[in-house]
XYZ file of C-alpha atoms in Angstrom:
464
model
C 0.000 0.000 0.000
C 1.298 3.433 -0.939
C 1.176 6.387 1.407
C 1.914 9.804 -0.036
C 2.980 12.751 2.079
C 2.541 16.093 0.309
C 4.297 19.157 1.710
C 2.361 22.314 0.875
C -1.277 22.972 -0.060
C -0.596 25.244 -3.020
C -1.785 24.529 -6.580
C 0.864 21.825 -7.151
C 0.397 20.016 -3.841
C -3.392 20.027 -4.097
C -3.341 18.781 -7.692
C -1.096 15.870 -6.678
C -3.185 15.054 -3.600
C -6.453 15.194 -5.524
C -5.254 12.717 -8.141
C -3.663 10.399 -5.578
C -6.665 10.398 -3.222
C -8.935 9.791 -6.204
C -6.864 6.710 -7.070
C -7.256 5.331 -3.541
C -3.791 6.266 -2.267
C -3.500 7.192 1.416
C -2.582 10.874 0.987
C -1.874 13.496 3.634
C -1.176 17.183 2.948
C 0.902 19.182 5.439
C 0.398 22.945 5.198
C 1.946 25.470 7.598
C -0.748 28.118 6.908
C -4.335 27.808 8.058
C -5.807 27.776 4.556
C -5.229 26.259 1.132
C -3.765 27.939 -1.927
C -0.222 28.908 -0.951
C 0.817 31.897 -3.040
C -2.562 31.586 -4.800
C -4.624 31.843 -1.622
C -7.202 34.555 -0.969
C -7.317 36.464 2.316
C -10.416 38.172 3.692
C -10.676 41.367 5.689
C -14.053 42.723 6.865
C -15.814 40.993 3.989
C -13.300 42.099 1.322
C -11.344 39.484 -0.623
C -7.694 40.001 -1.578
C -5.371 37.713 -3.546
C -1.601 37.651 -3.028
C -1.107 39.480 -6.316
C -3.176 38.875 -9.419
C -3.719 35.284 -10.543
C -5.125 34.839 -14.021
C -6.552 31.402 -14.717
C -5.272 30.841 -18.229
C -3.858 27.722 -19.864
C -3.551 25.905 -23.161
C -3.680 22.615 -21.283
C -7.119 21.000 -21.335
C -6.344 18.785 -18.339
C -5.580 21.770 -16.111
C -8.550 23.758 -17.418
C -10.916 20.834 -16.841
C -9.635 20.486 -13.284
C -10.265 24.160 -12.524
C -13.711 24.067 -14.124
C -14.626 20.835 -12.373
C -13.833 22.363 -8.997
C -15.867 25.552 -9.402
C -18.313 25.166 -12.277
C -20.233 28.417 -12.770
C -18.210 30.217 -10.118
C -15.281 30.296 -12.573
C -16.045 33.404 -14.612
C -14.616 34.773 -17.856
C -13.014 38.203 -17.266
C -12.015 40.717 -19.946
C -8.459 41.832 -19.405
C -7.586 45.504 -19.167
C -4.199 46.693 -17.932
C -2.033 49.736 -18.447
C 1.450 51.049 -17.725
C 1.789 54.280 -15.747
C 4.680 56.346 -17.104
C 5.406 60.084 -16.777
C 1.967 60.887 -15.324
C 0.178 59.125 -18.170
C -1.099 55.663 -19.037
C -0.181 53.339 -21.904
C -2.433 50.441 -22.808
C -0.846 47.035 -22.270
C -0.866 45.029 -24.503
C 0.368 47.897 -26.626
C -1.926 49.736 -29.024
C -0.683 52.093 -31.708
C -3.121 54.788 -30.563
C -1.755 54.635 -27.008
C 1.854 54.898 -28.172
C 1.314 57.866 -30.500
C -1.045 59.768 -28.206
C 1.128 59.458 -25.116
C 4.659 59.627 -26.509
C 4.158 61.657 -29.664
C 5.334 61.162 -33.223
C 8.983 62.141 -32.715
C 9.517 59.848 -29.722
C 7.605 57.015 -31.438
C 9.895 57.283 -34.468
C 12.899 57.268 -32.120
C 11.621 54.058 -30.508
C 11.099 52.481 -33.928
C 14.595 53.421 -35.110
C 16.063 52.099 -31.878
C 14.248 48.800 -32.427
C 15.470 48.556 -36.045
C 19.009 49.242 -34.874
C 18.737 46.477 -32.265
C 17.671 44.031 -34.972
C 20.492 45.004 -37.324
C 23.202 45.094 -34.653
C 21.758 42.350 -32.480
C 23.832 41.490 -29.428
C 25.043 37.911 -29.660
C 25.324 37.254 -25.922
C 21.775 36.856 -24.608
C 22.713 35.279 -21.298
C 21.791 38.521 -19.497
C 18.251 39.889 -19.199
C 19.293 43.382 -20.295
C 20.645 42.306 -23.695
C 17.745 39.865 -24.122
C 15.294 42.754 -23.707
C 17.235 45.168 -25.910
C 17.361 42.622 -28.735
C 13.547 42.385 -28.671
C 12.494 45.947 -27.865
C 15.400 48.231 -28.677
C 17.477 50.326 -26.289
C 14.985 53.217 -26.177
C 11.959 51.169 -25.111
C 14.130 49.175 -22.713
C 15.199 52.389 -20.954
C 11.610 53.684 -20.807
C 9.623 50.651 -19.676
C 11.880 47.831 -18.492
C 14.991 49.106 -16.737
C 13.485 50.846 -13.694
C 10.482 48.519 -13.313
C 12.751 45.464 -13.299
C 14.864 47.069 -10.574
C 11.729 47.641 -8.470
C 10.573 44.047 -8.766
C 13.883 42.220 -8.339
C 16.038 44.723 -6.464
C 18.585 44.231 -9.268
C 19.156 45.967 -12.577
C 18.468 43.768 -15.648
C 22.217 43.578 -16.365
C 22.585 41.417 -13.219
C 19.723 39.060 -14.056
C 19.750 35.973 -16.229
C 17.797 36.063 -19.482
C 15.813 33.134 -18.066
C 13.530 35.765 -16.497
C 12.347 36.781 -19.954
C 12.331 33.264 -21.369
C 10.134 32.095 -18.491
C 7.682 35.007 -18.263
C 7.458 36.771 -21.635
C 8.627 34.097 -24.046
C 7.745 35.003 -27.627
C 7.128 38.682 -26.842
C 8.899 41.502 -28.658
C 8.008 44.990 -29.905
C 7.095 43.480 -33.267
C 4.827 40.841 -31.700
C 3.179 43.361 -29.356
C 2.356 45.764 -32.199
C 1.260 42.908 -34.473
C -1.057 41.703 -31.721
C -2.448 45.229 -31.332
C -3.173 45.441 -35.061
C -4.593 41.913 -35.123
C -6.667 42.494 -31.953
C -5.479 39.291 -30.320
C -6.544 36.851 -33.028
C -4.474 33.722 -33.578
C -1.928 32.023 -31.347
C -0.501 34.743 -29.075
C 1.885 34.739 -26.145
C 0.264 34.345 -22.729
C 1.224 37.825 -21.522
C -0.915 39.389 -24.315
C -4.169 37.482 -23.741
C -7.322 39.604 -23.683
C -9.495 37.468 -21.400
C -9.047 34.821 -18.751
C -10.954 32.773 -16.181
C -11.222 33.970 -12.602
C -13.105 32.636 -9.552
C -15.992 34.727 -8.253
C -14.399 35.169 -4.807
C -10.717 35.122 -5.675
C -8.093 32.578 -6.670
C -8.226 30.816 -3.319
C -11.796 29.746 -4.029
C -10.489 27.087 -6.440
C -7.988 25.692 -3.978
C -10.399 25.708 -1.061
C -12.673 23.578 -3.245
C -9.755 21.251 -4.051
C -8.988 20.808 -0.334
C -12.615 19.926 0.389
C -12.680 17.390 -2.432
C -9.467 15.751 -1.223
C -11.081 15.249 2.172
C -14.198 13.811 0.540
C -11.904 11.251 -1.110
C -10.540 10.323 2.332
C -7.357 12.350 1.932
C -6.118 14.289 4.967
C -5.566 18.048 5.072
C -3.487 19.119 8.086
C -3.402 22.920 8.252
C -1.119 24.745 10.676
C 1.426 21.941 10.383
C 4.896 23.164 9.452
C 7.526 20.663 8.333
C 10.637 21.126 10.488
C 12.698 18.034 9.560
C 12.980 15.669 6.581
C 14.617 12.328 7.365
C 16.298 10.154 4.739
C 18.657 7.202 4.353
C 20.684 8.599 1.465
C 18.543 7.029 -1.242
C 14.954 7.586 -0.098
C 12.984 9.931 2.126
C 11.781 8.031 5.191
C 9.579 10.549 7.017
C 8.969 14.198 7.786
C 8.574 15.794 11.201
C 6.025 18.580 11.488
C 5.023 21.017 14.214
C 1.408 21.839 15.032
C 1.135 25.632 15.358
C -1.895 25.331 17.644
C -0.479 22.924 20.217
C 3.261 23.286 19.638
C 3.586 19.506 19.483
C 5.634 17.687 16.876
C 4.629 14.522 15.036
C 6.212 12.325 12.408
C 4.644 11.312 9.098
C 6.168 8.308 7.340
C 5.349 7.390 3.768
C 6.336 5.531 0.646
C 6.323 8.662 -1.524
C 6.827 12.374 -0.876
C 5.900 15.483 -2.872
C 7.441 18.795 -1.806
C 6.238 22.226 -2.866
C 8.056 24.047 -0.052
C 10.937 26.308 -1.173
C 13.704 24.079 -2.527
C 16.325 25.826 -0.405
C 14.267 25.260 2.730
C 13.761 21.581 1.904
C 17.516 21.059 1.557
C 18.203 22.853 4.840
C 15.792 20.503 6.670
C 17.325 17.243 5.441
C 18.697 14.870 8.089
C 21.443 13.793 7.676
C 22.528 17.155 6.255
C 23.663 17.321 2.613
C 27.352 17.701 1.698
C 28.911 21.137 2.160
C 28.994 22.025 -1.600
C 25.230 21.434 -1.795
C 24.546 23.652 1.224
C 26.843 26.359 -0.165
C 25.036 26.277 -3.519
C 21.716 26.388 -1.694
C 22.696 29.559 0.155
C 23.452 31.294 -3.135
C 19.880 30.796 -4.369
C 17.600 33.669 -3.347
C 13.886 34.406 -3.337
C 12.214 37.809 -3.634
C 9.409 38.619 -1.204
C 6.308 40.759 -1.589
C 4.273 42.972 0.741
C 0.634 43.476 -0.237
C -0.854 46.657 1.207
C -4.590 46.148 0.719
C -6.521 49.409 0.714
C -10.267 49.936 1.029
C -11.112 53.160 -0.798
C -14.284 55.210 -0.241
C -15.001 55.561 -3.951
C -17.204 53.383 -6.199
C -14.512 53.427 -8.904
C -10.837 54.403 -8.976
C -9.562 53.227 -12.376
C -11.040 50.887 -15.015
C -8.193 48.341 -15.187
C -7.779 44.935 -13.567
C -4.269 46.081 -12.674
C -1.751 48.763 -13.603
C 2.053 48.673 -13.730
C 3.733 51.652 -12.074
C 6.862 52.635 -13.944
C 7.774 55.722 -11.933
C 10.838 56.339 -9.737
C 8.822 58.748 -7.572
C 6.870 55.972 -5.825
C 7.891 52.571 -4.460
C 4.796 50.599 -5.498
C 5.363 48.418 -8.561
C 1.858 47.215 -9.421
C -1.689 47.946 -8.247
C -4.503 45.388 -8.387
C -8.125 46.533 -8.568
C -9.976 43.437 -7.388
C -13.404 44.991 -7.926
C -12.580 44.820 -11.642
C -11.539 41.169 -11.333
C -14.814 40.248 -9.655
C -17.354 42.667 -8.190
C -18.322 40.022 -5.615
C -14.943 40.512 -3.891
C -16.147 43.920 -2.653
C -19.166 43.756 -0.297
C -20.123 47.436 -0.667
C -20.660 48.822 -4.186
C -19.821 52.303 -2.901
C -16.269 51.136 -2.103
C -13.256 49.866 -4.073
C -10.493 47.507 -2.969
C -6.946 48.082 -4.204
C -3.879 45.949 -3.525
C -0.570 47.817 -3.655
C 2.304 45.445 -4.445
C 5.692 46.221 -2.932
C 8.669 43.963 -3.641
C 11.418 43.563 -1.069
C 13.738 41.075 0.607
C 12.539 39.121 3.609
C 13.694 40.810 6.786
C 14.846 44.086 5.196
C 13.765 47.543 6.386
C 10.672 47.682 4.173
C 9.568 44.163 5.189
C 9.873 45.192 8.849
C 7.782 48.377 8.610
C 4.666 48.447 10.768
C 1.274 47.849 9.161
C 0.192 51.393 10.007
C 3.275 52.901 8.356
C 2.719 50.774 5.253
C -0.943 51.833 4.984
C 0.061 55.483 5.340
C 2.724 55.029 2.647
C 0.242 53.372 0.271
C -2.350 56.122 0.803
C 0.271 58.768 0.098
C 1.422 57.031 -3.077
C -2.160 56.686 -4.354
C -2.492 60.438 -3.913
C 0.885 61.084 -5.585
C -0.266 59.017 -8.568
C -3.510 61.072 -8.611
C -5.626 57.929 -8.367
C -7.408 59.045 -5.208
C -6.924 61.360 -2.245
C -5.060 60.145 0.817
C -8.249 60.678 2.857
C -10.180 58.334 0.540
C -8.306 55.331 1.951
C -10.726 54.375 4.706
C -9.198 51.121 5.920
C -6.907 48.293 4.926
C -4.703 45.404 5.915
C -1.188 44.168 5.142
C -0.100 40.716 3.968
C 3.571 39.736 3.818
C 4.516 36.857 1.521
C 8.047 35.547 1.955
C 9.900 33.895 -0.919
C 7.278 34.781 -3.518
C 9.590 34.688 -6.555
C 12.822 32.796 -7.232
C 15.560 35.238 -8.243
C 17.294 34.370 -11.521
C 20.517 36.221 -10.814
C 23.331 35.571 -13.275
C 25.046 32.311 -12.395
C 22.056 30.889 -10.521
C 21.775 27.992 -12.996
C 25.054 26.381 -11.923
C 24.007 26.557 -8.258
C 20.555 25.175 -9.030
C 22.083 22.255 -10.932
C 24.099 21.300 -7.846
C 21.077 21.436 -5.546
C 18.658 19.755 -7.957
C 21.194 17.070 -8.785
C 21.512 16.159 -5.121
C 17.754 16.136 -4.481
C 17.188 13.820 -7.464
C 19.149 11.137 -5.611
C 16.028 10.470 -3.533
C 13.972 8.096 -5.656
C 10.689 8.696 -3.822
C 10.905 12.515 -3.615
C 9.113 14.707 -6.175
C 9.760 18.467 -6.094
C 6.776 20.330 -7.542
C 5.418 23.840 -8.033
C 7.148 27.206 -8.227
C 8.755 26.889 -4.818
C 9.726 23.253 -5.037
C 11.442 23.535 -8.421
C 12.852 27.078 -7.997
C 11.075 27.993 -11.228
C 9.316 31.314 -11.912
C 6.443 29.545 -13.634
C 2.750 30.178 -14.158
C -0.038 28.665 -12.088
C -1.010 26.066 -14.684
C 2.574 24.791 -14.806
C 2.452 24.265 -11.052
C -0.832 22.356 -11.285
C 0.557 20.169 -14.043
C 3.725 19.447 -12.073
C 1.502 18.086 -9.310
C -0.372 15.877 -11.756
C 2.841 14.523 -13.266
C 4.280 13.719 -9.829
C 1.086 11.845 -8.927
C 1.281 9.884 -12.156
C 4.823 8.762 -11.342
C 3.736 7.643 -7.898
C 0.815 5.737 -9.401
C 3.164 4.083 -11.888
C 1.408 5.091 -15.089
C 3.449 4.172 -18.175
C 4.352 7.136 -20.426
C 1.442 7.992 -22.734
C -1.100 6.047 -20.689
C -1.683 8.480 -17.832
C -4.965 10.326 -17.217
C -3.279 13.746 -17.296
C -1.325 14.095 -20.510
C 1.113 17.045 -20.533
C -0.353 18.977 -23.447
C 1.054 22.391 -24.397
C 1.104 24.771 -21.447
C 1.032 28.538 -21.808
C 4.160 30.335 -22.966
């Protein structure tokens, strides 16, 4: 009899547990938080629903889409996408439209951008290992300086020259100035890159609604969901994982969960640090060189029925710290209990434990209110209430040279035949939500022993 222990109740862990429990495997999910969803969870405050960032439900994989739809049915709505870039006290439509470019930048600057792009194509840099050159080759130096350089520094705390081009390959694969303008002229028809899609699915009460439903279904299939249980030790014999030790946040007691198979969606670096016996020194050294970027969500309740018409806006301005603003009322009106109010989520990127991370909630709410006023989106006094959510290790940092360190760590972890690292955290991969779900399915298939090509969840094309 197989017993699967799944660490983490995010999209990947829940997908694996759902398939395993459905196949009759004794499955237990250990989650340190008190709810399901992980980075894709939804928090509530006085009846308002806030995601940890925006989570579009979009995929080219029918297996993943069917799973989402099967969990929510009619509560999974189709949402029209609208987003813009704030730059020099004006807004540019994103995906790009010719009208937005000409009206906001002007003819002379638009021609300069075009010439810069042509130059980048003629004198294309051959070394695309760095994110800066990767961007310049696809957008030209001028557009890179305007839209990418400062925003990238806000998000990652590093200039693009210090980042690996894997950032672009993972998140905006297939996108360039040519493709963006072609998409604008074509109005999104045909096979387009995921970052340019014009509509997506979204749960009526936030992304966490899907994963709460998955947790309930796992329990209905006799799977176990243990919330508030943090894994503090992972025991092994050099070839296989034997058990994990977890701590109950409510009682403070520890317990041990043995199993035949283990799926881990906790941060890869954390998993390695918890192994007993400890890994060799070179593995631990490589692990320490891998970093994650954290995010602070300052959720504001604004005393206005409408603030801006977008789902979200990117803030490309050095005069404020906020990088992106979500307008959850425009994702789903049901996330705001009072139609006279609007809920905004201000996204601030930082490093866990730094000065910004350690600011008090009150100071962060005051900062967010001031920045909303500075951006002329609303008055400081319009921010009536709010709450703060800190999410550690939200994004793996693809700093130059990270690949060699990741190879060392991943190579060591692969020695454990019954361990499957899944999801964004577990694989140290800045992927999309559907990739995480599919990684959970594929891990479950391996545990169930499905021969290649005969599994119930075939890995069809995922989004770009």
